[in-house]
Short mmCIF file of C-alpha atoms in Angstrom, two decimals:
data_model
loop_
_atom_site.label_atom_id
_atom_site.label_comp_id
_atom_site.label_asym_id
_atom_site.label_seq_id
_atom_site.Cartn_x
_atom_site.Cartn_y
_atom_site.Cartn_z
CA MET B 1 113.49 110.17 99.89
CA VAL B 2 113.23 109.56 96.14
CA LYS B 3 116.84 108.60 95.67
CA PRO B 4 116.42 104.82 96.20
CA ALA B 5 113.77 104.80 93.50
CA GLU B 6 116.00 106.73 91.14
CA ARG B 7 118.79 104.24 91.73
CA VAL B 8 116.52 101.39 90.68
CA VAL B 9 115.58 103.17 87.45
CA GLN B 10 119.24 103.75 86.72
CA ALA B 11 120.10 100.14 87.47
CA ALA B 12 117.32 98.98 85.21
CA ALA B 13 118.54 101.18 82.40
CA ALA B 14 122.03 99.77 82.78
CA SER B 15 120.68 96.23 82.57
CA THR B 16 119.02 96.84 79.22
CA GLY B 17 122.06 97.84 77.23
CA HIS B 18 123.92 95.64 74.81
CA GLU B 19 125.11 93.16 77.41
CA LYS B 20 122.93 90.27 78.44
CA PRO B 21 121.74 90.72 82.05
CA ALA B 22 123.52 88.58 84.59
CA GLY B 23 121.64 86.11 86.75
CA ILE B 24 118.69 85.52 84.43
CA PRO B 25 118.70 82.27 82.40
CA ASP B 26 118.36 82.52 78.63
CA ALA B 27 115.19 80.42 78.76
CA LEU B 28 113.58 82.93 81.13
CA LEU B 29 114.50 85.87 78.89
CA VAL B 30 112.85 84.10 75.96
CA GLU B 31 109.81 83.25 78.08
CA MET B 32 109.41 86.91 79.04
CA TYR B 33 109.26 87.80 75.35
CA ARG B 34 106.91 84.96 74.44
CA GLN B 35 104.47 85.89 77.19
CA MET B 36 104.45 89.57 76.27
CA VAL B 37 103.69 88.69 72.64
CA LEU B 38 100.89 86.37 73.74
CA ILE B 39 99.35 88.99 76.00
CA ARG B 40 99.43 91.63 73.27
CA ARG B 41 97.72 89.28 70.84
CA PHE B 42 95.11 88.44 73.48
CA ASP B 43 94.56 92.13 74.15
CA ARG B 44 94.09 93.06 70.49
CA ARG B 45 91.72 90.16 69.90
CA CYS B 46 89.65 91.24 72.92
CA ILE B 47 89.22 94.71 71.46
CA GLY B 48 88.06 93.12 68.21
CA LEU B 49 85.63 90.88 70.08
CA GLN B 50 84.17 93.88 71.91
CA ARG B 51 83.72 95.82 68.67
CA ALA B 52 81.92 92.78 67.21
CA GLY B 53 79.62 92.52 70.22
CA ARG B 54 81.05 89.18 71.34
CA ILE B 55 82.23 90.45 74.75
CA GLY B 56 81.32 93.46 76.87
CA THR B 57 83.33 96.55 77.73
CA TYR B 58 87.04 95.76 77.81
CA ALA B 59 90.04 97.48 79.45
CA PRO B 60 93.02 97.37 77.04
CA MET B 61 96.54 96.86 78.42
CA GLU B 62 98.74 97.29 75.33
CA GLY B 63 101.92 99.06 76.42
CA GLN B 64 101.83 97.55 79.93
CA GLU B 65 102.97 94.03 78.98
CA ALA B 66 106.30 94.35 80.79
CA CYS B 67 104.48 95.01 84.07
CA GLN B 68 102.10 92.11 83.55
CA VAL B 69 104.81 89.61 82.66
CA GLY B 70 107.43 90.88 85.10
CA VAL B 71 104.99 90.51 87.99
CA GLY B 72 103.46 87.25 86.76
CA LEU B 73 106.81 85.52 86.40
CA ALA B 74 108.15 86.82 89.71
CA LEU B 75 105.27 85.32 91.68
CA ARG B 76 105.85 82.02 93.41
CA PRO B 77 103.05 79.43 93.04
CA GLN B 78 101.92 79.90 96.64
CA ASP B 79 101.75 83.70 96.45
CA PHE B 80 98.38 85.40 96.11
CA LEU B 81 97.67 87.88 93.31
CA PHE B 82 95.10 90.66 93.74
CA PRO B 83 94.41 92.06 90.24
CA THR B 84 92.43 94.92 88.74
CA TYR B 85 90.39 94.73 85.55
CA ARG B 86 93.51 95.55 83.48
CA ASP B 87 95.60 92.66 84.75
CA SER B 88 94.46 89.72 82.63
CA GLY B 89 98.05 89.03 81.62
CA ALA B 90 99.36 88.64 85.16
CA MET B 91 96.32 86.55 86.07
CA MET B 92 96.93 84.12 83.22
CA LEU B 93 100.60 83.83 84.10
CA HIS B 94 99.60 82.93 87.65
CA GLY B 95 97.34 80.11 86.50
CA MET B 96 94.01 81.63 85.46
CA PRO B 97 92.90 79.90 82.22
CA MET B 98 92.55 82.26 79.25
CA ASP B 99 89.02 81.11 78.45
CA LYS B 100 88.00 81.90 82.03
CA VAL B 101 89.38 85.41 81.66
CA LEU B 102 87.39 85.78 78.44
CA LEU B 103 84.25 84.61 80.22
CA PHE B 104 84.69 87.45 82.70
CA TRP B 105 84.79 89.95 79.85
CA ASN B 106 81.81 88.19 78.30
CA GLY B 107 79.85 89.09 81.42
CA ARG B 108 79.53 85.52 82.55
CA VAL B 109 79.46 84.52 86.19
CA GLU B 110 81.74 81.60 85.27
CA GLY B 111 84.49 84.14 84.69
CA TYR B 112 84.58 84.80 88.41
CA GLU B 113 85.15 81.14 89.25
CA ILE B 114 88.80 80.75 90.22
CA PRO B 115 90.07 77.18 89.67
CA GLU B 116 91.21 75.20 92.68
CA ALA B 117 94.84 75.89 93.66
CA VAL B 118 95.01 79.06 91.55
CA ASN B 119 95.91 81.83 93.97
CA VAL B 120 94.22 84.70 92.18
CA PHE B 121 91.66 86.95 93.84
CA PRO B 122 88.60 87.74 91.68
CA VAL B 123 89.00 90.88 89.56
CA ALA B 124 88.40 94.08 91.52
CA VAL B 125 86.48 96.56 89.38
CA PRO B 126 86.01 99.29 92.04
CA ILE B 127 89.20 101.29 92.29
CA ALA B 128 91.68 100.25 95.04
CA THR B 129 89.29 97.96 96.91
CA GLN B 130 91.62 95.01 96.40
CA LEU B 131 94.43 96.71 98.33
CA PRO B 132 92.95 96.29 101.84
CA HIS B 133 92.10 92.72 100.83
CA ALA B 134 95.74 92.11 99.96
CA ALA B 135 96.94 93.64 103.23
CA GLY B 136 94.48 91.45 105.14
CA ALA B 137 95.50 88.30 103.29
CA ALA B 138 99.14 89.07 103.96
CA TRP B 139 98.39 89.57 107.66
CA ALA B 140 96.54 86.25 107.72
CA ALA B 141 99.54 84.50 106.18
CA LYS B 142 101.77 86.05 108.81
CA LEU B 143 99.49 85.00 111.68
CA ARG B 144 99.21 81.48 110.30
CA GLY B 145 102.94 81.20 109.70
CA VAL B 146 102.37 80.41 106.04
CA ASP B 147 105.05 81.18 103.45
CA GLN B 148 102.79 83.26 101.24
CA VAL B 149 103.14 86.81 99.96
CA ALA B 150 100.18 88.90 98.78
CA VAL B 151 100.93 90.88 95.62
CA ALA B 152 98.45 93.57 94.62
CA LEU B 153 98.35 95.40 91.31
CA PHE B 154 96.78 98.83 90.90
CA GLY B 155 96.95 101.95 88.79
CA ASP B 156 98.15 105.45 89.61
CA GLY B 157 94.56 106.63 90.03
CA ALA B 158 94.06 104.12 92.84
CA SER B 159 96.74 105.89 94.88
CA SER B 160 94.30 108.77 95.34
CA GLU B 161 91.66 106.54 96.90
CA GLY B 162 91.12 106.07 100.63
CA ASP B 163 91.50 102.30 100.33
CA PHE B 164 95.08 102.80 99.13
CA HIS B 165 96.03 104.69 102.29
CA THR B 166 94.14 102.28 104.53
CA ALA B 167 96.01 99.34 103.03
CA MET B 168 99.42 101.05 103.18
CA ASN B 169 98.93 102.08 106.79
CA PHE B 170 97.78 98.62 107.85
CA ALA B 171 100.60 96.91 105.95
CA GLY B 172 103.19 99.19 107.55
CA VAL B 173 101.86 98.92 111.10
CA PHE B 174 101.53 95.15 111.01
CA HIS B 175 104.66 94.63 108.90
CA VAL B 176 102.85 92.18 106.63
CA PRO B 177 104.31 90.17 103.72
CA ALA B 178 102.75 92.22 100.93
CA VAL B 179 103.99 93.79 97.69
CA PHE B 180 101.98 96.64 96.21
CA VAL B 181 102.75 97.18 92.51
CA CYS B 182 101.49 100.43 91.02
CA GLN B 183 101.37 100.46 87.24
CA ASN B 184 101.68 104.19 86.75
CA ASN B 185 100.38 104.48 83.19
CA GLN B 186 100.14 108.27 83.54
CA TYR B 187 96.34 108.54 83.44
CA ALA B 188 93.47 107.82 85.81
CA ILE B 189 90.97 107.34 82.99
CA SER B 190 91.37 110.84 81.49
CA VAL B 191 93.05 112.60 84.43
CA PRO B 192 96.82 113.02 83.95
CA TYR B 193 99.18 112.20 86.79
CA ARG B 194 99.96 115.87 87.52
CA ARG B 195 96.27 116.61 88.16
CA GLN B 196 95.61 113.87 90.70
CA THR B 197 98.58 114.16 93.06
CA ALA B 198 101.20 116.74 93.97
CA SER B 199 103.65 114.00 94.95
CA GLU B 200 106.67 113.75 92.70
CA THR B 201 106.36 109.97 92.76
CA ILE B 202 103.94 107.39 94.07
CA ALA B 203 106.86 105.36 95.43
CA GLN B 204 107.70 108.08 97.94
CA LYS B 205 104.28 107.70 99.57
CA ALA B 206 105.50 104.46 101.14
CA GLU B 207 107.82 106.42 103.38
CA ALA B 208 104.84 107.95 105.18
CA TYR B 209 103.75 104.45 106.14
CA GLY B 210 107.12 103.24 107.30
CA PHE B 211 108.28 100.94 104.55
CA GLU B 212 110.27 100.94 101.34
CA GLY B 213 109.07 102.44 98.08
CA ILE B 214 110.94 102.01 94.82
CA ARG B 215 110.40 103.38 91.33
CA ILE B 216 111.33 101.39 88.25
CA ASP B 217 111.08 101.48 84.47
CA GLY B 218 107.79 99.70 83.78
CA CYS B 219 108.65 99.32 80.09
CA ASP B 220 111.57 97.05 81.00
CA VAL B 221 110.33 93.57 81.83
CA ILE B 222 113.67 92.59 83.32
CA ALA B 223 113.60 95.54 85.71
CA VAL B 224 110.02 94.74 86.75
CA TYR B 225 110.83 91.08 87.27
CA ARG B 226 113.89 91.82 89.36
CA ALA B 227 112.22 94.45 91.52
CA VAL B 228 109.10 92.38 92.25
CA GLN B 229 111.05 89.18 92.83
CA ALA B 230 113.32 90.98 95.31
CA ALA B 231 110.31 92.49 97.07
CA ILE B 232 108.64 89.08 97.35
CA GLU B 233 111.82 87.51 98.72
CA LYS B 234 112.13 90.30 101.26
CA ALA B 235 108.49 89.97 102.35
CA ALA B 236 108.77 86.18 102.64
CA ALA B 237 111.85 86.58 104.82
CA GLY B 238 110.00 88.84 107.26
CA GLY B 239 111.20 92.13 105.79
CA GLY B 240 107.72 93.61 105.50
CA PRO B 241 105.90 95.28 102.63
CA THR B 242 107.22 97.14 99.59
CA LEU B 243 105.56 99.63 97.27
CA VAL B 244 106.82 99.29 93.70
CA GLU B 245 105.96 102.05 91.24
CA ALA B 246 106.44 100.95 87.62
CA LEU B 247 106.43 103.79 85.10
CA THR B 248 104.50 102.62 82.06
CA TYR B 249 101.85 103.73 79.54
CA ARG B 250 98.68 102.40 77.99
CA TYR B 251 98.59 103.08 74.27
CA GLY B 252 94.86 102.71 73.93
CA ALA B 253 91.73 103.78 75.74
CA HIS B 254 91.02 103.36 79.44
CA THR B 255 88.24 101.03 78.32
CA THR B 256 86.52 100.45 75.01
CA SER B 257 83.90 102.98 76.12
CA ASP B 258 86.14 106.04 76.06
CA ASP B 259 88.12 108.02 73.46
CA PRO B 260 91.71 108.84 74.54
CA THR B 261 92.16 111.38 71.71
CA LYS B 262 89.96 113.68 73.79
CA TYR B 263 92.51 113.98 76.58
CA ARG B 264 96.02 113.37 75.18
CA LYS B 265 98.05 114.15 72.07
CA PRO B 266 99.20 111.60 69.45
CA GLU B 267 102.80 112.77 69.88
CA GLU B 268 102.73 111.67 73.50
CA VAL B 269 101.55 108.19 72.56
CA GLU B 270 104.23 107.89 69.89
CA GLU B 271 106.89 108.96 72.37
CA TRP B 272 105.95 106.07 74.63
CA ARG B 273 105.64 103.65 71.72
CA ALA B 274 109.31 104.32 71.01
CA ARG B 275 109.97 102.59 74.38
CA ASP B 276 107.76 99.63 73.55
CA PRO B 277 108.59 96.74 75.93
CA ILE B 278 108.11 94.01 73.32
CA ALA B 279 110.18 95.71 70.63
CA LYS B 280 112.90 96.41 73.19
CA LEU B 281 113.27 92.88 74.48
CA GLY B 282 112.77 91.36 71.02
CA GLY B 283 115.67 93.40 69.68
CA GLN B 284 117.84 92.46 72.63
CA LEU B 285 117.13 88.75 72.22
CA ARG B 286 118.27 88.92 68.60
CA GLU B 287 121.35 90.84 69.66
CA TRP B 288 122.16 88.13 72.19
CA GLY B 289 121.62 85.34 69.66
CA LEU B 290 118.51 84.01 71.38
CA TRP B 291 115.89 84.85 68.73
CA ASP B 292 115.51 84.93 64.94
CA ASP B 293 112.89 85.27 62.18
CA GLU B 294 112.01 81.58 62.23
CA ALA B 295 111.33 81.62 65.98
CA GLU B 296 109.26 84.77 65.57
CA GLU B 297 107.10 83.26 62.85
CA GLN B 298 106.51 80.12 64.88
CA LEU B 299 105.61 82.17 67.96
CA GLN B 300 103.09 84.26 66.02
CA GLN B 301 101.36 81.08 64.85
CA GLU B 302 101.36 79.65 68.38
CA VAL B 303 99.81 82.72 70.01
CA ASP B 304 97.19 82.97 67.25
CA SER B 305 96.21 79.37 67.85
CA GLN B 306 96.21 79.71 71.65
CA VAL B 307 93.99 82.78 71.67
CA SER B 308 91.62 81.39 69.03
CA THR B 309 91.23 78.16 71.01
CA ALA B 310 90.37 80.11 74.16
CA ILE B 311 87.82 82.24 72.30
CA ALA B 312 86.19 79.10 70.91
CA ALA B 313 86.03 77.63 74.42
CA MET B 314 84.48 80.85 75.75
CA GLU B 315 81.81 80.82 73.05
CA SER B 316 81.07 77.11 73.34
CA ILE B 317 79.36 77.21 76.72
CA GLU B 318 75.62 77.24 77.18
CA PRO B 319 73.76 80.56 76.80
CA VAL B 320 73.71 82.68 79.92
CA ASN B 321 70.97 82.19 82.49
CA PRO B 322 69.38 85.63 83.08
CA ASP B 323 68.72 84.62 86.69
CA ASP B 324 72.47 84.85 87.27
CA LEU B 325 72.00 88.60 87.56
CA PHE B 326 70.14 88.09 90.81
CA LEU B 327 72.20 85.31 92.37
CA HIS B 328 75.32 85.67 94.52
CA ILE B 329 74.12 88.97 96.00
CA TYR B 330 72.34 87.80 99.14
CA GLU B 331 72.11 84.32 100.59
CA THR B 332 68.34 84.84 100.67
CA PRO B 333 67.15 87.17 97.87
CA THR B 334 65.23 90.23 99.06
CA PRO B 335 61.59 90.75 97.94
CA ARG B 336 62.70 93.65 95.76
CA LEU B 337 65.33 91.52 94.07
CA LEU B 338 62.82 88.76 93.42
CA LYS B 339 60.42 91.30 91.94
CA GLN B 340 63.14 92.51 89.58
CA ARG B 341 63.95 88.95 88.61
CA ASP B 342 60.30 88.17 87.85
CA ALA B 343 59.99 91.34 85.81
CA LEU B 344 62.99 90.39 83.70
CA ARG B 345 61.65 86.88 83.21
CA ALA B 346 58.31 88.29 82.03
CA GLU B 347 60.01 90.70 79.64
CA LEU B 348 62.18 88.00 78.11
CA ALA B 349 59.18 85.67 77.76
CA ALA B 350 57.20 88.40 76.05
CA LYS B 351 60.06 89.16 73.67
CA ALA B 352 60.40 85.49 72.85
CA GLN B 353 56.77 85.52 71.75
CA GLY B 354 57.22 88.68 69.72
CA GLY B 355 55.37 90.86 72.19
CA ILE B 356 56.22 93.29 74.96
CA ALA B 357 56.18 92.98 78.74
CA PRO B 358 52.81 93.73 80.40
CA TRP B 359 54.01 96.84 82.22
CA ARG B 360 55.21 98.41 78.98
CA SER B 361 51.87 98.12 77.19
#
């Protein structure tokens, strides 16, 4: 049952030795590295922005760059991506502008506006709710005869939710063109993998639903790219869904509101940092004669500039309209919602005049 997954891990390990992997152009190998560096810089800047009060709570992804880039580059333009709140990297690779992603983290409704022709579903904050959506979208593509695969990202904690099982069952029964990619970063917030499931792997859960599950090294961007690309090709050819479990790790907190030192040891983090996906591929590129110090320096300047430009764009828009909090909930606002809106308006008006809202006096 687990053997196919183990074979993939072994194959991935073999592809990351001293020999350059076959079948992947040099330009793509370099692009994988460039995108991982960009995403890490974006991630670190976002944490700084949150600490400075310039964006809201943020979910760091440092350590998971290989999953983000491997999936993002494997997607075809017409495929649909269903992300979680930790998947900004994959979203940007699939066409979501960086400043739009920042607007989401800034708490702006504009961050939920997906540009025309960008096949990215709005960020799912509730755990696993995007998985039934992905299964449904894949079914719709099948019924319509459209060459489109739905690719959903989720964490290991999501595999313990009912929506996960609903989506897997539906995808298996209706043999839909979907790829479910679990980024198993070992923790569901503070709950370690061993405390949330007795299954040896998440990949093996696919067998219960009648389709293939594979387990790969999520710190190896080449392995992630190959596995997801193959799963997409299979789904597009009518081969049905695949569950891909990518073993990875987040170095930082679940979000900027928690403290990971409360639930894991520094030695564990350092052990995973020794497998860092960026350091690994960067070293390999140099070994293969595809990268050097000059290219690295130029890249660092480019990613700095790109992220800074996006932050400036995010902060250049007009101040938020407090009424946005009450829009987009019901087509016709309920009386209670209108009462809440009016109360907020009164409080803000009172504060603007240096006073307090009437009901607080």
